[in-house]
Coordinates of C-alpha atoms and ligand atoms in Angstrom, one line a residue:
M1 CA 14.5 -11.6 97.4
R2 CA 14.2 -14.1 93.8
V3 CA 13.1 -17.5 94.8
L4 CA 13.2 -20.3 92.2
V5 CA 10.8 -23.2 93.5
T6 CA 10.8 -27.1 92.1
G7 CA 7.6 -29.2 92.5
G8 CA 5.9 -26.2 93.5
A9 CA 3.2 -27.3 92.0
G10 CA 2.8 -29.8 95.0
F11 CA 1.2 -30.2 98.6
I12 CA 4.1 -28.7 99.6
G13 CA 5.4 -26.6 97.0
S14 CA 2.3 -25.2 96.7
A15 CA 2.3 -24.3 100.4
L16 CA 6.0 -22.7 100.5
V17 CA 4.6 -21.2 97.3
R18 CA 1.8 -19.5 98.8
Y19 CA 3.6 -18.6 101.9
L20 CA 6.7 -16.6 100.0
V21 CA 4.5 -15.6 97.3
G22 CA 1.7 -13.9 100.1
E23 CA 3.3 -13.6 103.6
V24 CA 6.6 -13.0 102.8
G25 CA 6.6 -11.1 100.4
A26 CA 9.8 -12.5 97.8
E27 CA 9.1 -13.7 94.0
V28 CA 8.8 -16.5 93.5
L29 CA 9.6 -18.8 90.4
T30 CA 7.7 -22.1 90.8
F31 CA 9.8 -24.1 88.1
D32 CA 7.2 -28.2 88.1
K33 CA 6.8 -31.3 85.4
L34 CA 2.9 -31.1 85.9
T35 CA 3.0 -34.9 87.1
Y36 CA 0.2 -37.1 88.3
A37 CA 0.8 -35.1 91.2
G38 CA 1.8 -31.5 90.8
N39 CA -1.3 -29.2 90.4
L40 CA -2.0 -25.9 89.9
A41 CA -5.1 -25.3 91.2
S42 CA -3.5 -25.5 94.9
L43 CA -2.2 -22.1 93.1
R44 CA -5.3 -20.8 93.1
P45 CA -4.7 -18.4 96.1
I46 CA -2.1 -16.7 94.3
E47 CA -2.8 -17.0 91.1
N48 CA -3.7 -12.8 90.3
A49 CA -0.1 -12.2 92.8
A50 CA 2.8 -10.0 90.5
N51 CA 5.0 -11.4 92.2
H52 CA 4.7 -15.0 91.1
R53 CA 5.2 -16.5 87.8
F54 CA 4.9 -20.1 86.6
L55 CA 7.5 -22.6 84.1
R56 CA 6.4 -25.9 83.2
A57 CA 10.1 -28.2 83.4
D58 CA 11.7 -30.5 84.3
I59 CA 15.2 -30.9 86.2
C60 CA 15.4 -33.7 84.3
D61 CA 15.8 -31.3 81.4
R62 CA 19.7 -29.9 81.9
R63 CA 19.0 -26.5 79.1
A64 CA 15.4 -25.8 80.6
V65 CA 16.8 -25.5 83.8
A66 CA 19.9 -23.4 82.9
S67 CA 17.9 -21.4 80.8
A68 CA 15.0 -20.7 83.8
L69 CA 18.1 -19.7 86.0
A70 CA 19.6 -17.4 83.2
D71 CA 16.5 -15.2 82.6
F72 CA 15.2 -15.8 86.5
Q73 CA 17.7 -15.1 87.7
P74 CA 17.8 -16.3 92.0
D75 CA 18.8 -15.8 94.9
R76 CA 17.4 -19.2 96.2
I77 CA 16.8 -22.6 94.7
Y78 CA 14.3 -24.8 97.4
H79 CA 14.9 -27.8 95.1
L80 CA 10.9 -29.9 96.4
A81 CA 10.7 -31.5 93.1
A82 CA 10.3 -36.3 93.4
E83 CA 8.6 -38.5 93.0
S84 CA 7.2 -39.0 96.5
H85 CA 4.9 -41.6 97.6
V86 CA 5.9 -45.2 99.0
D87 CA 3.8 -47.1 97.6
R88 CA 4.1 -45.8 93.8
S89 CA 7.7 -46.9 94.1
I90 CA 7.1 -49.7 95.3
D91 CA 5.1 -50.5 92.6
G92 CA 7.8 -49.3 89.7
A93 CA 10.9 -47.4 90.9
A94 CA 12.0 -46.3 87.2
D95 CA 10.5 -42.2 87.7
F96 CA 11.9 -41.8 91.5
I97 CA 15.3 -42.9 90.2
E98 CA 15.1 -40.5 87.1
T99 CA 13.4 -37.5 88.9
N100 CA 14.6 -37.8 92.5
I101 CA 18.5 -39.2 91.4
V102 CA 19.0 -38.0 88.5
G103 CA 17.3 -34.7 87.9
T104 CA 18.6 -33.8 91.2
Y105 CA 22.7 -33.8 89.1
T106 CA 21.3 -32.2 86.7
L107 CA 20.2 -29.9 89.2
L108 CA 23.1 -29.3 91.2
E109 CA 25.5 -28.7 87.7
A110 CA 23.6 -26.3 86.8
A111 CA 22.3 -24.5 89.5
R112 CA 26.4 -24.8 90.0
D113 CA 27.0 -23.3 86.5
Y114 CA 24.5 -20.2 87.6
W115 CA 25.8 -20.0 90.7
R116 CA 29.9 -19.9 89.7
G117 CA 28.6 -16.8 86.9
L118 CA 27.3 -14.5 90.0
D119 CA 29.1 -11.8 90.8
G120 CA 30.8 -11.0 94.2
E121 CA 28.0 -10.4 96.4
R122 CA 25.5 -12.0 95.6
K123 CA 27.8 -15.2 94.4
A124 CA 28.3 -14.9 98.6
G125 CA 24.1 -14.8 100.0
F126 CA 23.4 -17.7 97.3
R127 CA 20.9 -20.4 99.3
F128 CA 20.4 -24.2 97.5
L129 CA 17.6 -25.8 99.7
H130 CA 17.0 -29.8 99.4
V131 CA 14.2 -30.8 100.1
S132 CA 14.5 -35.0 102.0
T133 CA 12.2 -36.3 104.4
D134 CA 13.2 -39.0 107.4
E135 CA 12.6 -42.2 105.9
V136 CA 15.8 -41.2 105.5
Y137 CA 17.1 -42.9 108.4
G138 CA 14.9 -45.7 108.1
S139 CA 13.1 -48.0 110.7
L140 CA 12.8 -47.6 114.7
K141 CA 11.9 -49.5 117.0
E142 CA 9.5 -48.3 120.4
S143 CA 11.8 -45.6 121.6
G144 CA 15.0 -43.2 120.5
L145 CA 14.7 -40.1 117.7
F146 CA 16.1 -39.1 114.6
T147 CA 19.0 -37.1 115.1
E148 CA 21.1 -34.6 112.4
K149 CA 23.8 -37.5 113.4
T150 CA 21.3 -40.6 112.4
A151 CA 22.6 -43.0 110.3
Y152 CA 21.3 -43.6 107.0
D153 CA 19.3 -46.9 107.3
P154 CA 16.6 -46.7 103.9
S155 CA 14.7 -49.7 103.4
S156 CA 12.4 -48.9 100.4
P157 CA 12.7 -47.7 96.6
Y158 CA 12.1 -44.0 97.3
S159 CA 13.4 -43.5 101.0
A160 CA 16.5 -44.9 98.8
S161 CA 16.3 -42.3 96.3
K162 CA 15.2 -40.0 98.8
A163 CA 19.4 -41.1 100.8
A164 CA 21.3 -40.5 96.9
S165 CA 19.6 -37.3 96.4
D166 CA 21.4 -35.7 100.1
H167 CA 24.2 -38.1 99.6
L168 CA 24.8 -35.9 96.1
V169 CA 23.8 -32.4 97.6
M170 CA 26.2 -32.5 100.5
A171 CA 29.5 -34.0 98.3
W172 CA 28.1 -30.9 95.8
H173 CA 29.4 -28.6 99.2
R174 CA 32.0 -30.3 100.6
T175 CA 33.5 -30.7 96.3
Y176 CA 32.4 -27.8 95.0
G177 CA 31.7 -25.1 97.7
F178 CA 28.2 -25.6 96.5
P179 CA 25.6 -23.7 99.0
V180 CA 23.7 -26.4 100.7
L181 CA 21.7 -26.9 103.5
I182 CA 19.2 -29.9 103.6
S183 CA 16.3 -30.8 106.1
N184 CA 14.8 -33.9 106.4
C185 CA 11.3 -34.1 108.3
S186 CA 8.4 -35.8 109.0
N187 CA 5.5 -36.5 107.3
N188 CA 3.4 -34.1 106.1
Y189 CA -0.4 -33.1 106.2
G190 CA -2.4 -30.5 105.2
P191 CA -4.9 -28.6 102.9
F192 CA -4.0 -29.6 98.9
H193 CA -2.5 -32.7 100.0
F194 CA -3.0 -35.3 96.9
P195 CA -5.8 -38.0 98.0
E196 CA -3.5 -41.0 97.4
K197 CA -2.0 -40.9 101.2
L198 CA -3.3 -42.1 104.1
I199 CA -4.6 -38.4 106.2
P200 CA -6.5 -37.6 102.2
L201 CA -7.4 -40.6 101.4
T202 CA -9.5 -42.0 104.5
I203 CA -11.1 -38.7 104.4
L204 CA -12.2 -39.2 101.1
N205 CA -13.3 -42.8 101.5
A206 CA -15.3 -41.7 104.8
V207 CA -17.0 -38.6 102.4
H208 CA -17.7 -41.0 100.9
G209 CA -19.0 -44.1 102.6
R210 CA -15.7 -46.1 101.5
E211 CA -13.6 -49.3 103.8
L212 CA -11.0 -47.1 105.3
P213 CA -7.3 -49.7 104.3
V214 CA -5.6 -49.5 107.3
Y215 CA -2.0 -51.7 106.2
G216 CA -1.3 -54.5 108.9
N217 CA -2.2 -54.0 112.7
G218 CA -2.5 -50.1 112.4
S219 CA 0.4 -50.2 114.8
N220 CA 3.2 -48.3 112.5
V221 CA 3.5 -44.3 114.6
R222 CA 4.4 -41.8 111.9
D223 CA 5.2 -37.9 113.2
W224 CA 2.6 -35.8 111.5
L225 CA 3.7 -31.9 110.6
Y226 CA 0.6 -29.7 109.7
V227 CA 2.6 -29.0 105.8
E228 CA 1.9 -24.9 106.9
D229 CA 4.1 -24.9 109.8
H230 CA 7.1 -26.5 107.1
A231 CA 7.0 -24.0 105.2
R232 CA 7.7 -22.4 107.9
A233 CA 10.4 -24.4 108.7
L234 CA 11.8 -24.2 105.3
H235 CA 12.1 -20.5 104.3
L236 CA 14.0 -20.1 108.0
I237 CA 16.7 -22.7 107.3
A238 CA 17.8 -21.3 104.1
S239 CA 17.5 -17.9 105.9
K240 CA 19.4 -18.0 108.7
G241 CA 20.5 -21.9 108.5
Q242 CA 24.3 -22.9 108.2
L243 CA 26.0 -24.0 105.1
G244 CA 26.6 -27.0 104.5
E245 CA 24.5 -28.4 107.7
K246 CA 21.3 -30.5 107.8
Y247 CA 18.8 -29.7 109.6
N248 CA 15.3 -32.1 110.8
V249 CA 11.6 -31.1 110.8
G250 CA 9.2 -32.5 113.0
G251 CA 6.3 -31.4 114.6
R252 CA 6.9 -33.9 117.7
N253 CA 3.4 -35.6 117.4
E254 CA 3.7 -39.6 117.0
R255 CA 0.2 -40.7 115.9
R256 CA -0.3 -44.8 115.3
N257 CA -1.3 -45.0 111.7
I258 CA -5.3 -46.8 113.3
D259 CA -5.6 -43.4 115.8
V260 CA -4.6 -41.3 112.9
V261 CA -7.7 -42.7 111.2
Q262 CA -9.9 -43.1 114.6
T263 CA -9.3 -39.1 115.3
I264 CA -10.5 -38.5 111.8
C265 CA -13.4 -40.5 112.3
D266 CA -15.1 -38.8 115.8
I267 CA -13.8 -35.6 114.7
L268 CA -16.0 -36.3 110.8
D269 CA -18.7 -37.9 112.9
R270 CA -19.3 -34.5 115.1
V271 CA -19.6 -32.4 111.6
S272 CA -20.6 -34.5 109.3
P273 CA -22.4 -37.3 111.1
T274 CA -23.5 -40.3 109.6
P275 CA -26.3 -43.1 110.7
E276 CA -23.7 -45.2 112.2
P277 CA -20.4 -44.4 112.7
H278 CA -17.5 -43.6 110.0
A279 CA -15.0 -46.0 112.5
R280 CA -17.5 -48.7 111.2
L281 CA -15.7 -48.7 107.7
I282 CA -12.1 -49.3 108.9
T283 CA -11.0 -52.2 107.5
F284 CA -7.4 -53.7 108.1
V285 CA -5.7 -54.5 104.3
T286 CA -2.1 -56.3 103.8
D287 CA 0.9 -54.8 105.4
R288 CA 3.1 -53.3 102.8
P289 CA 6.3 -54.4 101.5
G290 CA 9.1 -53.2 103.8
H291 CA 7.6 -51.3 106.0
D292 CA 9.2 -49.2 108.3
F293 CA 7.1 -49.2 112.0
R294 CA 8.3 -46.5 114.1
Y295 CA 9.9 -43.1 112.9
A296 CA 10.0 -39.7 115.4
I297 CA 12.1 -37.0 115.1
D298 CA 14.1 -34.9 116.8
A299 CA 13.9 -30.8 116.0
S300 CA 15.9 -29.8 118.8
R301 CA 18.5 -28.0 116.9
L302 CA 15.3 -26.2 114.7
E303 CA 14.2 -25.2 117.5
S304 CA 17.3 -24.2 119.9
E305 CA 19.5 -22.8 116.9
L306 CA 17.0 -21.2 114.2
G307 CA 14.2 -19.9 116.9
W308 CA 11.3 -22.3 115.0
K309 CA 8.6 -23.9 116.7
A310 CA 6.0 -25.8 115.0
Q311 CA 2.0 -23.4 115.7
E312 CA -0.4 -26.4 115.1
N313 CA -0.2 -29.8 117.0
F314 CA -1.4 -32.6 115.5
E315 CA -4.9 -32.1 117.3
T316 CA -6.2 -28.4 115.7
G317 CA -4.3 -29.7 112.5
I318 CA -6.7 -32.1 111.9
E319 CA -9.5 -30.6 112.1
K320 CA -8.3 -27.6 110.1
T321 CA -7.1 -30.4 107.8
V322 CA -10.7 -32.5 107.4
L323 CA -12.8 -28.7 107.3
W324 CA -11.0 -28.1 104.5
Y325 CA -11.7 -31.7 102.8
L326 CA -15.2 -31.3 103.3
G327 CA -15.0 -27.1 102.3
N328 CA -12.6 -27.8 99.4
E329 CA -15.0 -30.1 96.9
W330 CA -13.6 -28.0 93.7
W331 CA -10.0 -29.2 94.2
W332 CA -10.4 -33.1 95.1
R333 CA -13.6 -33.4 92.6
P334 CA -11.7 -33.8 89.3
L335 CA -8.5 -35.9 90.7
R336 CA -10.7 -38.6 92.6
D337 CA -13.5 -39.0 89.3
K338 CA -10.4 -38.0 86.4
V339 CA -6.3 -38.8 88.4
Y340 CA -6.8 -41.5 91.3
A341 CA -10.2 -43.0 92.8
G342 CA -8.4 -44.8 95.8
E343 CA -7.1 -48.4 94.6
R344 CA -4.6 -49.9 96.6
L345 CA -0.9 -49.6 95.7
G346 CA 2.2 -50.7 96.8
T347 CA 1.6 -54.6 96.8
A348 CA 4.7 -55.7 94.7
P349 CA 6.0 -58.6 96.3
Q350 CA 9.1 -58.0 97.7
A351 CA 12.1 -59.9 95.7
V352 CA 13.4 -63.6 97.8
Ligands
NAD1 P1 4.1 -34.1 95.4 O1 4.8 -35.2 95.1 O2 2.9 -33.4 96.0 O3 5.0 -32.8 94.4 C1 6.4 -32.9 94.1 C2 5.8 -32.1 93.0 O4 6.9 -32.0 91.9 C3 4.7 -32.1 91.7 O5 4.3 -31.3 91.9 C4 4.9 -32.8 90.6 O6 4.5 -32.1 89.7 C5 7.3 -32.1 90.8 N1 7.2 -33.0 89.8 C6 8.1 -34.7 90.0 N2 8.7 -34.5 89.4 C7 9.3 -33.7 88.0 C8 10.8 -33.1 87.9 N3 11.2 -34.2 87.8 N4 10.6 -31.5 87.0 C9 10.6 -30.8 87.5 N5 9.2 -31.1 88.7 C10 8.3 -33.0 89.4 O7 5.8 -34.6 96.9 P2 5.3 -33.6 98.7 O8 4.4 -34.0 99.1 O9 4.7 -32.2 97.2 O10 6.7 -33.6 98.5 C11 7.7 -32.3 97.9 C12 8.6 -32.8 98.7 O11 9.6 -32.9 100.3 C13 9.6 -34.1 98.0 O12 11.4 -33.4 97.7 C14 9.4 -35.3 99.2 O13 11.0 -36.2 99.2 C15 9.5 -34.4 100.5 N6 9.0 -34.4 101.8 C16 7.6 -35.5 101.8 C17 7.1 -35.3 103.1 C18 5.7 -35.6 102.3 O14 5.5 -36.1 103.9 N7 5.0 -35.5 101.0 C19 7.7 -35.5 104.4 C20 8.7 -34.9 104.1 C21 9.9 -34.4 102.6

């Protein structure tokens, strides 16, 4: 099986590529622009694998996409390339519109063209998996879960751009019969996570004795999924899911942000103790504009129809993650020193 993975040098994309190359044994082409979030070091565990190759290219570049498809002849495309950080989308949405919407459209058109040229069996077996987020559904109150039928109601420029791309993908199925599937996943965490997001930022700031910023009063709730469980789910959805359908992916691990930060502090107090507890560094900062209160995923369709089950719960996954950051300074040190040092993002005032 030949799989083209867009965004394969990013956080989730690299976990998926490592899984496909190392465990599934697929032939993989990683197609990635290498923005600030793309990092070939995340593919180091498979750098000598004969069944992996890398192409630096932009999904907005129709010719580059068409030529990669013609050369590599994939049986599947797993589409993860995106601008992914909500705070950055608040500071400036242009790259999000360009990559997430225009780039997805460009990729869809090039892929449809390629698919139309395939012959019988290969055409029938072709799959395009669009990887999306639960943030397209907007915010939940204290109770309730997002299902595949929940209406889209995105709040941030990021989630609005992902919602737009989901609609394009589904339209390409309904209009052209293009063989797509969509996954909507909750917040991921784990190794190789760019240290601008809550969990890796908290771990590294704590290690460096710096403040641990918590937005608002820390009561916002996210449903956390270990990234390797997500990678397995994606391959399963593309392999066994029904065309033109959506699948929610989530870990049934809801946690308030403040509890996530406290848990990381507790683990560090145990495995890397300092004279005073790490929680002394917790600092409440101005809330994110338009901050969704709660996300929670009902993943029962994926579990009952396709037999997926998360292997990690939050306690096992967060322990592994903290230990991974402590043991892999080679990976994060250059990012902290040269790409992003941990400064606050996403404080642009809300429009009135
Ligand atoms: P990431 O920011 O870590 O990685 C994105 C990758 O896409 C990077 O390697 C980057 O270089 C590449 N890229 C960006 N623009 C590109 C372009 N124009 N052409 C080619 N490559 C480009 O993101 P992530 O956290 O790994 O997320 C991957 C996908 O999963 C995204 O589509 C995101 O919306 C979705 N998702 C993320 C989460 C999460 O918790 N991180 C949850 C659900 C869904």
